[in-house]
Coordinates of C-alpha atoms in Angstrom, one line a residue:
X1 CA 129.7 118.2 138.9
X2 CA 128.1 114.8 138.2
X3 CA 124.7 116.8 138.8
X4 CA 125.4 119.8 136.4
X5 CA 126.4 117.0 133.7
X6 CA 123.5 115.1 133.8
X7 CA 121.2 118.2 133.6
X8 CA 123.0 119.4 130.5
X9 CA 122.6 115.8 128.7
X10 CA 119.1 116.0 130.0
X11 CA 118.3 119.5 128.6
X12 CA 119.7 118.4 125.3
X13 CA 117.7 115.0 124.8
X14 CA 114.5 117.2 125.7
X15 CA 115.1 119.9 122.8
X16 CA 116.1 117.3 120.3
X17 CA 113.0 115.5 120.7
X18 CA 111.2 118.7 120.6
X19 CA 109.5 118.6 123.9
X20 CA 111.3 121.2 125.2
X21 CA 109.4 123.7 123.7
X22 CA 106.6 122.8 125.6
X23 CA 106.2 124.8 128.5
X24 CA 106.8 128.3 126.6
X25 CA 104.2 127.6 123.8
X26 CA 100.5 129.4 124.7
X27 CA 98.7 126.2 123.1
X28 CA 100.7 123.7 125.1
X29 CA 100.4 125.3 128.9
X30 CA 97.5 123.1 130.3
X31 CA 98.9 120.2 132.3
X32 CA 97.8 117.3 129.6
X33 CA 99.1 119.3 126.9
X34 CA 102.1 117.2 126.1
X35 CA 100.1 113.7 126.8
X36 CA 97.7 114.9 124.1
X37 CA 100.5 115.8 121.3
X38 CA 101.7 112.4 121.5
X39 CA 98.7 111.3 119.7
X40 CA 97.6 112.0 116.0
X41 CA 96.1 115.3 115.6
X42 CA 93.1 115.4 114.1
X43 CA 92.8 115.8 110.1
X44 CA 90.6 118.4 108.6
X45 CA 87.8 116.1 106.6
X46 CA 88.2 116.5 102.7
X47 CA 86.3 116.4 99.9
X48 CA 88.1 114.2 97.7
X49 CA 89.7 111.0 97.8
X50 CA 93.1 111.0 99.6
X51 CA 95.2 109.0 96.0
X52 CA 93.6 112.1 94.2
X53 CA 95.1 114.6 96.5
X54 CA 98.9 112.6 96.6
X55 CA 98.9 111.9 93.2
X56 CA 100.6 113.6 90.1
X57 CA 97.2 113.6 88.0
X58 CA 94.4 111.6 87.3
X59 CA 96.6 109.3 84.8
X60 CA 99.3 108.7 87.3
X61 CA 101.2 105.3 87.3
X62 CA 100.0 102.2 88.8
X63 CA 102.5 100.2 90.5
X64 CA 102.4 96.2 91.7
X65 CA 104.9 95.1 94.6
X66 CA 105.2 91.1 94.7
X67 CA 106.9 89.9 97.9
X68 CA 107.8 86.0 97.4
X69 CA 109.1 83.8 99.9
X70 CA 110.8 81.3 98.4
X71 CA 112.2 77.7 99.9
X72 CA 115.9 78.2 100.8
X73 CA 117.2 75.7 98.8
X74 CA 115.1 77.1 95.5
X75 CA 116.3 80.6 95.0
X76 CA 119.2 80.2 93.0
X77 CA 116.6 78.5 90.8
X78 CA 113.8 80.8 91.6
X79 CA 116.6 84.0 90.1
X80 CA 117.4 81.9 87.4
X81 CA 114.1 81.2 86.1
X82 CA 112.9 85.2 86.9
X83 CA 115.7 86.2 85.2
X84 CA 114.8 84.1 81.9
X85 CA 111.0 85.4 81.7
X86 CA 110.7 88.7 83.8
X87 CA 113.4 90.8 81.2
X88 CA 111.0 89.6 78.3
X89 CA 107.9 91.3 79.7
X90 CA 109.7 94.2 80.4
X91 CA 111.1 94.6 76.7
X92 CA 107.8 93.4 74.5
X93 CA 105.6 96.9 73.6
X94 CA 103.2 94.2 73.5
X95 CA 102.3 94.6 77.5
X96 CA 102.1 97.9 79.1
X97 CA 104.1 97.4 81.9
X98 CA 107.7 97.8 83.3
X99 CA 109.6 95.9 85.8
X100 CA 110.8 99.0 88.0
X101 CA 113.3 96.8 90.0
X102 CA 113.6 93.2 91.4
X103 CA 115.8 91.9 94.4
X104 CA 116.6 89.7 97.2
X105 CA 116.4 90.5 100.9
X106 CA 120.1 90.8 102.3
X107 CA 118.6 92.1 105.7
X108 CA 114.9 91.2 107.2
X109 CA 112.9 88.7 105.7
X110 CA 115.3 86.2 104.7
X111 CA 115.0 83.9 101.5
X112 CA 112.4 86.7 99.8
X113 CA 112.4 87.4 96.7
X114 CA 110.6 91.8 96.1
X115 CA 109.7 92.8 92.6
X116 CA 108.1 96.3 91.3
X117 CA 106.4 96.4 88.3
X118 CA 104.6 100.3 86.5
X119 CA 101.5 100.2 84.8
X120 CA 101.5 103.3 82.4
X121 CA 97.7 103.8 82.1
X122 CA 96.3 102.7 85.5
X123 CA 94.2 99.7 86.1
X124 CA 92.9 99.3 82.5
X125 CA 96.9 98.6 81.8
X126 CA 97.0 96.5 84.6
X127 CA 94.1 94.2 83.3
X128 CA 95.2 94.4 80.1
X129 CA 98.5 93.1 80.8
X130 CA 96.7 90.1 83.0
X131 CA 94.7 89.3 80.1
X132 CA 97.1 89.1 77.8
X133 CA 99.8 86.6 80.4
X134 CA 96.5 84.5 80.1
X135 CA 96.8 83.8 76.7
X136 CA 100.9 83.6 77.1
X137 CA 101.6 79.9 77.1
X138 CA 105.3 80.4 77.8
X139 CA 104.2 83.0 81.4
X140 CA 101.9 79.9 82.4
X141 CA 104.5 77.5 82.3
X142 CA 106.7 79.6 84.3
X143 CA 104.3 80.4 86.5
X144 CA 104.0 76.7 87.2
X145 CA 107.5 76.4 87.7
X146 CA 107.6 78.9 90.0
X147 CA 104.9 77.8 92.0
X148 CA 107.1 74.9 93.3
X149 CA 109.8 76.9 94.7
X150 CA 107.5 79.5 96.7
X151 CA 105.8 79.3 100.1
X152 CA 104.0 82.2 100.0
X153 CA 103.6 85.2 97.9
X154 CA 101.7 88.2 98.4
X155 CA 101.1 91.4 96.7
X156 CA 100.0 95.1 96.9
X157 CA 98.4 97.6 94.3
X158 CA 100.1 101.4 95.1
X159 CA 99.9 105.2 93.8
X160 CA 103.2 107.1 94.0
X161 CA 103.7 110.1 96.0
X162 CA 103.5 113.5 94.1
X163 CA 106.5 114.9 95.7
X164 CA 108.8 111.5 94.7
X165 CA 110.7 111.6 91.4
X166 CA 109.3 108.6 89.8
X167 CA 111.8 105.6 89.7
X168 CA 114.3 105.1 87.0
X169 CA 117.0 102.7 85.7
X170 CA 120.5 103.3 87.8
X171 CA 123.7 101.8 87.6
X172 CA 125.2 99.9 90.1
X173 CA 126.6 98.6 92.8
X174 CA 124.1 99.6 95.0
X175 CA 122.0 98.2 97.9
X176 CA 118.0 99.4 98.3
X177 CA 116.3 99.7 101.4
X178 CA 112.8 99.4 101.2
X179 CA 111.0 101.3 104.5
X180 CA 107.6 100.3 104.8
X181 CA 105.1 102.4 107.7
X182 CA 102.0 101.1 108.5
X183 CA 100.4 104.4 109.4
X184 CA 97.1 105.0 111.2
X185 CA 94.1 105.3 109.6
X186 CA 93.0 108.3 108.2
X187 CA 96.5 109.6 108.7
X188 CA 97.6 109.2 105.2
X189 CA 97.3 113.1 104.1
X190 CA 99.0 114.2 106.9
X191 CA 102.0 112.0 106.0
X192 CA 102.0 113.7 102.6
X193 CA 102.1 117.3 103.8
X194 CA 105.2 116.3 106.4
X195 CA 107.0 114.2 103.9
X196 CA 106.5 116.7 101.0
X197 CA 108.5 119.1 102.9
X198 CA 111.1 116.7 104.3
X199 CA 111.9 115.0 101.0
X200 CA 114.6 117.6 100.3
X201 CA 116.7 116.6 103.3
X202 CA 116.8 113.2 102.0
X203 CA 118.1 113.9 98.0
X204 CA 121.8 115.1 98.7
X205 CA 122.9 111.9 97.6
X206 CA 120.6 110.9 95.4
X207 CA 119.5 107.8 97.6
X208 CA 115.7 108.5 97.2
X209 CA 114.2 106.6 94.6
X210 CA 111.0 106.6 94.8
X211 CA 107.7 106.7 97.2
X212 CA 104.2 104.8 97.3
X213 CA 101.4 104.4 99.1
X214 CA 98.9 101.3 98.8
X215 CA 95.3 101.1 97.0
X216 CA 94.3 97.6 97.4
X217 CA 95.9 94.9 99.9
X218 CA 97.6 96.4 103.3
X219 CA 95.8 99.9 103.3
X220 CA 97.5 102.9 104.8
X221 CA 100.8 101.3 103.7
X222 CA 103.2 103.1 102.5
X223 CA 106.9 102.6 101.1
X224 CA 109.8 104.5 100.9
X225 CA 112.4 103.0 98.3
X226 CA 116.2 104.3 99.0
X227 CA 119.4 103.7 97.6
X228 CA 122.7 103.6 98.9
X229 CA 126.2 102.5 97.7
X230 CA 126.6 100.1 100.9
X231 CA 125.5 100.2 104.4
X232 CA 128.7 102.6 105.6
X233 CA 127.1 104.9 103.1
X234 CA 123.6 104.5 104.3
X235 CA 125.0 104.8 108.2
X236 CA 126.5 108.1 107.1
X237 CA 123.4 109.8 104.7
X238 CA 121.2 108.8 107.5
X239 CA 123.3 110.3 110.4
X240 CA 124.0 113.8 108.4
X241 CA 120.4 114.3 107.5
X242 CA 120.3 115.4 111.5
X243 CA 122.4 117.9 110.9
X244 CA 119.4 120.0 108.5
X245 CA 117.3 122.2 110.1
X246 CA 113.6 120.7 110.2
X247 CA 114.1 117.1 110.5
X248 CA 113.5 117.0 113.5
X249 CA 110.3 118.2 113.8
X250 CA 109.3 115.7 110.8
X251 CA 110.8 112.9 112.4
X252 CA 108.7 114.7 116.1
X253 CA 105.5 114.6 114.1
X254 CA 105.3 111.5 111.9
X255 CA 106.4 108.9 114.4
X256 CA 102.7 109.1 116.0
X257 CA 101.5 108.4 112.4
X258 CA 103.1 105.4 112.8
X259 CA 101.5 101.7 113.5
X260 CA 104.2 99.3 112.8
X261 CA 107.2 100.1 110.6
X262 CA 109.8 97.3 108.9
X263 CA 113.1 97.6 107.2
X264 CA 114.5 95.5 104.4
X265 CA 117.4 95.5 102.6
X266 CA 117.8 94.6 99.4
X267 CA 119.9 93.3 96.8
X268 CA 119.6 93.8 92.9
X269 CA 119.3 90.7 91.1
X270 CA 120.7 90.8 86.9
X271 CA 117.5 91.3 85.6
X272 CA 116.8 94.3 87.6
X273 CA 116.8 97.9 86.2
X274 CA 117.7 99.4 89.0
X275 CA 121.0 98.0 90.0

């Protein structure tokens, strides 16, 4: 019947989202119970700061995400003129730093130009390298030529996530999606336990490339980098990961984590390493 049907649907929905369980759990028999697990649970206070407990080590990399918007009719030029200076920097010994990847945004922001750059050495690299572009005569010219194409930029300071691999140069085609949760304050530990399990769902294809979360401008921001051979391919990796036992509840528990979340994705420009 019509009835029986809509009960079985219903019965389904309710055990895929995990509530289900509800009613037969000893912690979660008081009336308010399930109002009160939609919220964050609370976080055991620690000792230590939360990028020393995420972390690899104490000399973990130091990464720099630049997000430019650029006038629409400048980024042909904009690409050309990154891809004349930003290969250079990358190459010399001279300045500790790597340009990770660099790209266009296909999907979301539109007319925005994302670059990653790895400081080997921390923030004495990273102000080494600034001091350095100072005194670069050939970087300030570009970055004068650059500043009449943009309409914004802004950037972000970030640790990676223990549990990533840390980024390296692939061959393409591919597309990137770059998933970026702003999560709750104080909620930023409890993201890395849940994740640091879950990662393993998400590696079958090789589509995770790397993981962050920020030190100095948006705090509590974090970024998931993925990598997929073209949005058919990310429709499908996305869909099977379902299938694994324990995604579920990651997906049940991190969502209240969750302030706002975005979605870009991205394009690999030629001077980009990862491609």
């Amino acid at each position: 019947t019509a009835n029986s049907t809509f009960k079985n649907i219903y019965t389904k929905k309710i055990n895929i989202l995990g509530i289900g369980g509800l009613s037969t759990s000893n912690s979660r028999n008081s009336p308010d119970s399930w109002f009160k697990s939609l919220f964050v649970r609370k976080v055991d206070p620690r000792k230590d700061a939360h990028s020393n407990l995420l972390t690899k080590n104490e000399e973990s990399n130091l990464y720099k995400i630049q997000f430019h918007n650029v006038k629409p009719d400048c980024l042909d030029s904009y690409n050309k003129l990154c891809e004349e200076v930003l290969p250079i920097i990358h190459a010399d010994k001279y300045y500790p730093c790597e340009l990770v990847g660099t790209w266009n945004t296909w999907y979301g922001e539109q007319d925005q130009a994302v670059h990653l750059w790895r400081y080997r050495g921390g923030y004495p690299a990273l102000t080494e390298v600034m001091n350095k572009l100072k005194q670069n005569q050939e970087f300030s010219a570009y970055r004068k030529e650059r500043g009449k194409m943009l309409l914004s930029r802004r950037n972000q300071l970030l640790l990676e996530f223990s549990f990533w691999n840390e980024p390296v140069p692939r061959e393409g085609p591919n597309i990137y999606e770059l998933r970026s949760y702003q999560l709750r304050p104080g909620t930023m530990i409890e993201w890395g336990n849940y994740w640091a399990r879950a990662i393993r769902y998400r590696q079958h294809n090789s589509e995770a490339v790397g993981g962050f979360f920020s030190q100095i401008g948006n705090l509590y921001m974090v970024h998931h980098l993925w990598a997929y051979k073209d949005l058919q391919s990310r429709e499908d990796t996305r869909n099977a990961v379902w299938h694994e036992d324990g995604w579920e509840e990651v997906v049940y528990y991190t969502v209240p984590l969750i302030q706002h979340m975005d979605s870009r994705i991205m394009i690999p420009t030629k001077a980009s390493p990862l491609q």
